[in-house]
Short mmCIF file of C-alpha atoms in Angstrom, two decimals:
data_model
loop_
_atom_site.label_atom_id
_atom_site.label_comp_id
_atom_site.label_asym_id
_atom_site.label_seq_id
_atom_site.Cartn_x
_atom_site.Cartn_y
_atom_site.Cartn_z
CA UNK A 1 -197.27 -77.98 73.96
CA UNK A 2 -199.20 -76.59 71.09
CA UNK A 3 -196.51 -76.87 68.94
CA UNK A 4 -195.83 -80.24 69.51
CA UNK A 5 -199.17 -81.01 68.96
CA UNK A 6 -199.47 -79.52 65.31
CA UNK A 7 -195.92 -80.95 64.66
CA UNK A 8 -197.59 -84.60 65.08
CA UNK A 9 -200.37 -83.66 62.84
CA UNK A 10 -197.96 -82.66 60.27
CA UNK A 11 -195.94 -85.54 60.30
CA UNK A 12 -198.90 -87.94 60.23
CA UNK A 13 -200.11 -86.07 57.42
CA UNK A 14 -196.83 -86.09 55.74
CA UNK A 15 -196.36 -89.85 56.15
CA UNK A 16 -200.13 -90.47 54.77
CA UNK A 17 -199.06 -88.94 52.17
CA UNK A 18 -196.02 -90.85 51.56
CA UNK A 19 -197.94 -94.04 51.78
CA UNK A 20 -200.33 -92.57 49.09
CA UNK A 21 -197.57 -91.63 46.75
CA UNK A 22 -195.67 -95.50 47.05
CA UNK A 23 -198.85 -97.16 46.63
CA UNK A 24 -198.17 -98.91 50.08
CA UNK A 25 -201.20 -101.08 51.44
CA UNK A 26 -200.55 -101.07 54.91
CA UNK A 27 -202.04 -98.22 57.59
CA UNK A 28 -199.63 -95.54 59.18
CA UNK A 29 -198.90 -95.91 62.68
CA UNK A 30 -199.92 -92.58 64.54
CA UNK A 31 -197.63 -91.06 67.43
CA UNK A 32 -199.87 -90.11 70.45
CA UNK A 33 -198.66 -88.65 73.23
CA UNK A 34 -199.07 -90.66 76.69
CA UNK A 35 -200.13 -89.51 79.88
CA UNK A 36 -197.86 -89.87 82.71
CA UNK A 37 -197.76 -92.51 84.94
CA UNK A 38 -197.40 -91.15 88.44
CA UNK A 39 -197.40 -93.66 91.84
CA UNK A 40 -199.94 -92.12 94.53
CA UNK A 41 -200.35 -93.27 97.98
CA UNK A 42 -203.63 -92.92 99.68
CA UNK A 43 -203.73 -93.34 103.33
CA UNK A 44 -206.60 -93.64 105.82
CA UNK A 45 -206.48 -91.38 108.88
CA UNK A 46 -207.41 -94.01 111.56
CA UNK A 47 -208.27 -97.68 111.53
CA UNK A 48 -210.80 -97.48 113.84
CA UNK A 49 -214.66 -96.75 113.61
CA UNK A 50 -216.09 -93.77 115.53
CA UNK A 51 -219.62 -93.65 116.75
CA UNK A 52 -221.44 -90.45 115.29
CA UNK A 53 -223.56 -88.77 117.50
CA UNK A 54 -226.58 -87.00 116.40
CA UNK A 55 -226.27 -84.49 119.25
CA UNK A 56 -222.87 -83.47 118.01
CA UNK A 57 -222.97 -79.82 115.85
CA UNK A 58 -222.33 -79.97 113.29
CA UNK A 59 -223.00 -83.65 112.56
CA UNK A 60 -219.52 -84.74 111.05
CA UNK A 61 -217.48 -81.51 111.95
CA UNK A 62 -214.33 -83.29 113.55
CA UNK A 63 -211.03 -84.59 111.78
CA UNK A 64 -209.42 -87.24 111.53
CA UNK A 65 -212.84 -88.20 110.44
CA UNK A 66 -214.64 -91.32 110.32
CA UNK A 67 -213.08 -94.04 108.69
CA UNK A 68 -213.43 -97.95 107.71
CA UNK A 69 -213.00 -101.11 109.64
CA UNK A 70 -213.82 -101.52 113.05
CA UNK A 71 -211.46 -103.48 115.29
CA UNK A 72 -213.82 -105.58 116.48
CA UNK A 73 -214.89 -106.95 113.11
CA UNK A 74 -212.76 -109.82 112.07
CA UNK A 75 -212.89 -108.39 108.20
CA UNK A 76 -209.78 -106.36 107.71
CA UNK A 77 -208.05 -104.91 104.93
CA UNK A 78 -206.82 -107.39 102.59
CA UNK A 79 -205.45 -108.04 98.96
CA UNK A 80 -208.86 -108.04 97.07
CA UNK A 81 -209.79 -104.90 99.14
CA UNK A 82 -209.66 -101.64 96.94
CA UNK A 83 -210.56 -97.67 97.07
CA UNK A 84 -213.00 -97.00 94.28
CA UNK A 85 -210.86 -93.45 93.45
CA UNK A 86 -212.38 -90.73 90.59
CA UNK A 87 -210.14 -87.73 89.51
CA UNK A 88 -212.36 -85.29 88.41
CA UNK A 89 -212.16 -81.42 86.89
CA UNK A 90 -214.45 -80.67 84.13
CA UNK A 91 -215.02 -84.31 83.34
CA UNK A 92 -213.91 -87.52 85.44
CA UNK A 93 -210.28 -87.95 84.26
CA UNK A 94 -210.03 -91.48 85.98
CA UNK A 95 -211.84 -94.03 87.82
CA UNK A 96 -211.03 -97.14 88.93
CA UNK A 97 -210.01 -98.99 91.96
CA UNK A 98 -206.46 -98.52 93.67
CA UNK A 99 -205.04 -101.45 94.87
CA UNK A 100 -204.59 -102.08 99.30
CA UNK A 101 -200.60 -102.43 99.59
CA UNK A 102 -200.28 -105.07 101.91
CA UNK A 103 -196.26 -105.03 102.17
CA UNK A 104 -195.78 -101.41 102.98
CA UNK A 105 -198.05 -100.58 105.61
CA UNK A 106 -201.26 -101.18 107.11
CA UNK A 107 -204.20 -98.68 105.67
CA UNK A 108 -202.33 -97.43 102.52
CA UNK A 109 -203.40 -97.82 98.90
CA UNK A 110 -201.08 -97.41 95.71
CA UNK A 111 -201.86 -97.08 92.30
CA UNK A 112 -199.90 -95.73 89.18
CA UNK A 113 -202.35 -92.99 88.16
CA UNK A 114 -202.60 -91.52 84.70
CA UNK A 115 -202.18 -87.53 85.94
CA UNK A 116 -200.33 -84.83 84.81
CA UNK A 117 -199.59 -81.23 86.30
CA UNK A 118 -203.43 -80.33 86.55
CA UNK A 119 -205.46 -79.91 89.54
CA UNK A 120 -208.13 -82.89 90.29
CA UNK A 121 -211.01 -83.38 92.66
CA UNK A 122 -210.88 -86.63 94.66
CA UNK A 123 -213.82 -88.36 95.26
CA UNK A 124 -214.56 -91.92 96.08
CA UNK A 125 -215.96 -94.93 98.10
CA UNK A 126 -214.53 -97.48 100.17
CA UNK A 127 -214.02 -100.63 99.78
CA UNK A 128 -214.94 -101.07 95.95
CA UNK A 129 -216.36 -103.94 95.91
CA UNK A 130 -219.50 -103.50 97.92
CA UNK A 131 -220.52 -100.77 95.07
CA UNK A 132 -222.33 -102.84 92.63
CA UNK A 133 -222.59 -99.78 90.45
CA UNK A 134 -221.37 -96.54 91.27
CA UNK A 135 -221.71 -93.10 89.01
CA UNK A 136 -219.79 -89.50 89.69
CA UNK A 137 -222.12 -86.43 88.82
CA UNK A 138 -221.49 -82.84 89.25
CA UNK A 139 -223.94 -80.95 91.44
CA UNK A 140 -226.70 -79.33 90.04
CA UNK A 141 -226.06 -76.19 87.61
CA UNK A 142 -222.05 -76.54 88.26
CA UNK A 143 -219.78 -77.02 85.46
CA UNK A 144 -217.01 -78.66 87.14
CA UNK A 145 -216.50 -80.57 90.28
CA UNK A 146 -214.44 -77.90 92.37
CA UNK A 147 -217.90 -77.28 94.64
CA UNK A 148 -218.91 -80.85 95.23
CA UNK A 149 -219.97 -83.96 93.47
CA UNK A 150 -222.70 -86.39 93.54
CA UNK A 151 -222.06 -90.53 93.63
CA UNK A 152 -225.03 -92.41 92.82
CA UNK A 153 -224.59 -96.04 93.62
CA UNK A 154 -226.26 -99.41 93.95
CA UNK A 155 -225.27 -101.46 96.81
CA UNK A 156 -226.22 -104.52 98.74
CA UNK A 157 -228.14 -103.98 101.65
CA UNK A 158 -225.70 -106.01 104.32
CA UNK A 159 -222.22 -105.58 104.33
CA UNK A 160 -219.38 -107.34 106.55
CA UNK A 161 -217.68 -103.70 106.11
CA UNK A 162 -217.95 -100.36 106.78
CA UNK A 163 -218.77 -98.60 103.68
CA UNK A 164 -217.57 -95.07 103.60
CA UNK A 165 -216.94 -92.05 101.07
CA UNK A 166 -214.07 -89.77 100.98
CA UNK A 167 -215.09 -86.62 102.93
CA UNK A 168 -211.83 -84.71 102.56
CA UNK A 169 -208.18 -84.72 102.29
CA UNK A 170 -204.80 -83.66 102.61
CA UNK A 171 -201.66 -83.97 100.40
CA UNK A 172 -197.93 -84.28 101.59
CA UNK A 173 -194.73 -84.45 99.99
CA UNK A 174 -193.57 -87.00 101.88
CA UNK A 175 -194.77 -90.43 103.53
CA UNK A 176 -195.81 -88.91 107.23
CA UNK A 177 -197.09 -91.04 110.33
CA UNK A 178 -200.97 -90.02 110.38
CA UNK A 179 -200.24 -88.67 113.84
CA UNK A 180 -197.74 -86.16 112.46
CA UNK A 181 -200.54 -84.99 109.86
CA UNK A 182 -202.66 -81.82 110.35
CA UNK A 183 -205.98 -82.71 109.29
CA UNK A 184 -207.91 -79.75 111.13
CA UNK A 185 -208.86 -77.89 107.52
CA UNK A 186 -208.83 -81.26 105.48
CA UNK A 187 -212.66 -82.02 106.20
CA UNK A 188 -214.53 -80.89 102.95
CA UNK A 189 -211.45 -80.48 101.21
CA UNK A 190 -211.03 -82.42 97.80
CA UNK A 191 -208.91 -80.26 95.60
CA UNK A 192 -205.73 -82.04 94.82
CA UNK A 193 -202.95 -79.87 92.57
CA UNK A 194 -200.69 -82.53 91.00
CA UNK A 195 -197.65 -80.12 90.24
CA UNK A 196 -197.18 -79.00 94.09
CA UNK A 197 -199.35 -81.45 96.63
CA UNK A 198 -197.03 -84.19 96.81
CA UNK A 199 -197.59 -88.15 96.19
CA UNK A 200 -199.14 -89.12 99.59
CA UNK A 201 -202.61 -88.12 99.96
CA UNK A 202 -204.69 -88.82 103.40
CA UNK A 203 -208.23 -89.51 103.41
CA UNK A 204 -211.23 -88.52 105.76
CA UNK A 205 -213.79 -91.28 105.18
CA UNK A 206 -217.63 -91.03 107.03
CA UNK A 207 -220.01 -93.82 107.00
CA UNK A 208 -222.40 -94.30 104.40
CA UNK A 209 -223.93 -97.17 106.46
CA UNK A 210 -225.22 -98.08 109.65
CA UNK A 211 -223.55 -100.18 111.75
CA UNK A 212 -225.39 -103.40 113.74
CA UNK A 213 -222.99 -104.22 117.04
CA UNK A 214 -223.91 -107.97 118.34
CA UNK A 215 -222.81 -108.53 121.64
CA UNK A 216 -222.85 -112.12 123.05
CA UNK A 217 -222.83 -113.85 126.35
CA UNK A 218 -223.49 -116.93 127.80
CA UNK A 219 -226.09 -116.97 131.29
CA UNK A 220 -224.11 -117.36 134.29
CA UNK A 221 -226.01 -120.08 135.64
CA UNK A 222 -225.44 -121.95 132.66
CA UNK A 223 -221.63 -121.30 132.23
CA UNK A 224 -221.11 -123.08 135.60
CA UNK A 225 -222.19 -126.57 133.75
CA UNK A 226 -221.35 -125.66 130.01
CA UNK A 227 -218.97 -123.97 127.52
CA UNK A 228 -220.05 -122.31 124.42
CA UNK A 229 -218.03 -121.61 121.63
CA UNK A 230 -219.44 -119.96 118.51
CA UNK A 231 -218.02 -121.17 114.81
CA UNK A 232 -220.12 -119.28 112.43
CA UNK A 233 -222.77 -115.98 112.48
CA UNK A 234 -224.29 -114.69 109.17
CA UNK A 235 -226.89 -111.55 109.38
CA UNK A 236 -229.75 -111.20 106.68
CA UNK A 237 -232.11 -108.16 105.79
CA UNK A 238 -235.58 -109.29 106.08
CA UNK A 239 -236.88 -106.97 103.52
CA UNK A 240 -235.26 -105.86 100.60
CA UNK A 241 -231.77 -107.37 99.12
CA UNK A 242 -230.21 -103.83 97.85
CA UNK A 243 -230.33 -100.42 98.18
CA UNK A 244 -230.02 -96.80 95.98
CA UNK A 245 -227.47 -94.70 97.52
CA UNK A 246 -226.76 -90.91 96.73
CA UNK A 247 -224.30 -89.57 98.61
CA UNK A 248 -224.06 -85.49 97.78
CA UNK A 249 -220.62 -84.33 98.77
CA UNK A 250 -220.08 -80.51 99.42
CA UNK A 251 -217.02 -78.75 98.98
CA UNK A 252 -215.50 -76.38 101.72
CA UNK A 253 -218.18 -77.05 104.26
CA UNK A 254 -218.00 -78.52 107.89
CA UNK A 255 -220.55 -81.25 107.12
CA UNK A 256 -219.74 -82.30 103.85
CA UNK A 257 -221.54 -85.49 103.32
CA UNK A 258 -225.74 -85.95 103.00
CA UNK A 259 -226.83 -89.69 102.39
CA UNK A 260 -229.94 -90.36 100.74
CA UNK A 261 -231.02 -94.29 100.64
CA UNK A 262 -233.85 -95.79 99.40
CA UNK A 263 -234.47 -99.76 98.95
CA UNK A 264 -234.07 -101.94 95.67
CA UNK A 265 -235.26 -105.03 94.48
CA UNK A 266 -238.15 -107.11 95.47
CA UNK A 267 -239.75 -107.30 99.05
CA UNK A 268 -238.88 -110.24 100.85
CA UNK A 269 -235.57 -111.16 99.26
CA UNK A 270 -233.13 -109.80 101.97
CA UNK A 271 -229.38 -109.83 101.45
CA UNK A 272 -226.97 -112.04 103.47
CA UNK A 273 -223.36 -111.34 105.04
CA UNK A 274 -221.27 -113.84 107.25
CA UNK A 275 -220.08 -111.98 110.18
CA UNK A 276 -218.04 -114.29 111.37
CA UNK A 277 -216.66 -117.70 109.76
CA UNK A 278 -214.55 -119.78 112.34
CA UNK A 279 -215.60 -123.10 110.42
CA UNK A 280 -213.05 -121.92 107.32
CA UNK A 281 -210.08 -121.83 109.77
CA UNK A 282 -210.96 -123.99 112.43
CA UNK A 283 -211.72 -120.82 114.89
CA UNK A 284 -213.74 -120.75 118.02
CA UNK A 285 -215.00 -117.65 120.07
CA UNK A 286 -215.68 -118.55 123.88
CA UNK A 287 -218.39 -116.67 125.11
CA UNK A 288 -218.10 -115.21 128.80
CA UNK A 289 -220.83 -114.41 131.21
CA UNK A 290 -219.42 -111.07 132.33
CA UNK A 291 -221.38 -108.03 131.07
CA UNK A 292 -217.81 -106.47 130.48
CA UNK A 293 -216.58 -109.11 128.75
CA UNK A 294 -218.68 -109.63 126.11
CA UNK A 295 -217.78 -110.98 122.67
CA UNK A 296 -218.54 -108.26 120.17
CA UNK A 297 -219.14 -108.38 116.31
CA UNK A 298 -219.99 -105.81 113.70
CA UNK A 299 -222.21 -105.79 110.60
CA UNK A 300 -223.23 -102.64 108.37
CA UNK A 301 -226.49 -102.02 106.69
CA UNK A 302 -227.78 -99.66 104.13
CA UNK A 303 -230.11 -96.84 106.34
CA UNK A 304 -233.65 -96.73 104.46
CA UNK A 305 -236.68 -96.97 106.11
CA UNK A 306 -237.73 -100.28 105.37
CA UNK A 307 -234.70 -101.77 106.37
CA UNK A 308 -235.55 -102.24 110.05
CA UNK A 309 -235.57 -106.26 110.66
CA UNK A 310 -232.80 -108.81 110.57
CA UNK A 311 -232.65 -112.75 110.87
CA UNK A 312 -229.53 -113.80 112.70
CA UNK A 313 -228.20 -117.33 112.38
CA UNK A 314 -225.61 -118.67 114.93
CA UNK A 315 -223.75 -121.72 114.70
CA UNK A 316 -221.60 -123.22 117.95
CA UNK A 317 -220.26 -125.97 119.96
CA UNK A 318 -221.25 -127.49 123.33
CA UNK A 319 -218.61 -128.43 125.91
CA UNK A 320 -218.53 -129.81 129.32
CA UNK A 321 -216.71 -128.08 132.18
CA UNK A 322 -213.95 -130.80 131.40
CA UNK A 323 -213.31 -129.49 127.86
CA UNK A 324 -215.20 -132.58 126.39
CA UNK A 325 -217.00 -131.54 123.29
CA UNK A 326 -220.93 -132.62 124.02
CA UNK A 327 -222.71 -131.28 121.06
CA UNK A 328 -221.35 -129.98 117.61
CA UNK A 329 -222.86 -127.52 114.98
CA UNK A 330 -225.76 -126.27 117.06
CA UNK A 331 -227.90 -123.67 115.21
CA UNK A 332 -230.30 -121.02 116.52
CA UNK A 333 -232.02 -118.51 114.60
CA UNK A 334 -233.29 -115.15 116.25
CA UNK A 335 -235.01 -112.16 114.40
CA UNK A 336 -233.55 -108.77 115.59
CA UNK A 337 -236.07 -105.77 115.11
CA UNK A 338 -235.44 -102.26 115.60
CA UNK A 339 -237.74 -100.55 118.24
CA UNK A 340 -240.94 -98.75 116.89
CA UNK A 341 -240.04 -95.25 116.12
CA UNK A 342 -236.00 -96.16 115.33
CA UNK A 343 -235.18 -95.87 111.94
CA UNK A 344 -231.08 -96.43 110.87
CA UNK A 345 -228.84 -93.65 110.16
CA UNK A 346 -225.73 -93.79 108.50
CA UNK A 347 -222.85 -93.78 110.90
CA UNK A 348 -225.10 -94.65 113.90
CA UNK A 349 -224.43 -97.80 116.06
CA UNK A 350 -227.56 -99.99 117.06
CA UNK A 351 -226.64 -102.75 119.88
CA UNK A 352 -228.15 -106.28 120.14
CA UNK A 353 -227.36 -107.90 123.34
CA UNK A 354 -227.70 -111.43 122.95
CA UNK A 355 -227.42 -114.36 125.55
CA UNK A 356 -226.99 -118.28 125.25
CA UNK A 357 -228.94 -120.12 127.86
CA UNK A 358 -230.79 -123.17 128.42
CA UNK A 359 -234.47 -122.87 127.88
CA UNK A 360 -235.60 -123.63 131.45
CA UNK A 361 -232.74 -121.92 134.27
CA UNK A 362 -233.83 -124.15 137.07
CA UNK A 363 -235.12 -127.61 135.28
CA UNK A 364 -232.15 -128.56 133.25
CA UNK A 365 -233.07 -131.36 131.62
CA UNK A 366 -230.33 -133.16 129.61
CA UNK A 367 -231.10 -132.87 126.13
CA UNK A 368 -232.08 -128.84 127.44
CA UNK A 369 -228.96 -128.68 128.94
CA UNK A 370 -226.82 -129.52 125.58
CA UNK A 371 -229.26 -127.56 123.67
CA UNK A 372 -229.38 -124.10 124.33
CA UNK A 373 -231.05 -121.47 122.77
CA UNK A 374 -229.78 -117.91 121.95
CA UNK A 375 -232.12 -114.69 123.10
CA UNK A 376 -232.09 -111.42 122.13
CA UNK A 377 -232.43 -108.89 125.35
#
């Protein structure tokens, strides 16, 4: 390699000399070696949200890890969903968004990356769109990224996605089904040997945000008279619009992720996210009255201490039991607050049960019958 580089230098000097000798006014073109482009596929190890229990020890120890996208959520990977990826050694050699491959298979991200036969350390977060700013830094006292890294991020306080960070990986020479990949020793492993490890990289991902689980039902008595169908839901944080996150990732650890989150922005300017937008696709979600058949939605939020109150906006249509539309576009607004002493924690899921019912259960005046309210249980 050294001889090749020296040859290029000498050739460039020779060309420059010829140009001067001939009195040429045009600049000479230099030949620079290009980093090879290599197709690498990144795969999430599971499509399901897994609740993190504070009783588990260590807290994030069991593969296949915790990953993006709950099957309760209407937001699933699409063409615009990308993985923010860093490849680093003594410095950050590559940073960029890896494109979701919506053609090949679910939960695969492909990109041609500028890598040679070196060893890299793989860090990143998912989805890339949720980070307004993200910076990868070495751990204190370290000269490279082998011991871990810090991701310093500016994020929105609310998200329709389960925002996660890479907490481990395993590479393969062949494209295997996730069920056949042994990930038992992959948590806390970030090293990728480009010469030997193959082009298929299986990722373990853990939560940076907390989840708010909204469960809807209709009052049993009211259900005998009316049918309620949800058309749109949005959730707003009441206190601050943004959050500053520092995700500390420690290599060779059974609990590699530590998340520090603080508020950002002006008080009272909350962030808002649309959880469900049936109006866009002319879709309705009918409410059931049984506890075991409630309709579920998921929103995610940054876990800082002041982020403890939310406003839920619900839009729905009212039908009689013959299927006739009685009222269209009814709206309700509810305050959702965490109980005193409860604070959000990344990876935890907090459940809110909501019931659509009339104001007076036993005296159903016609206006009340057709204009029900949503209550928080």
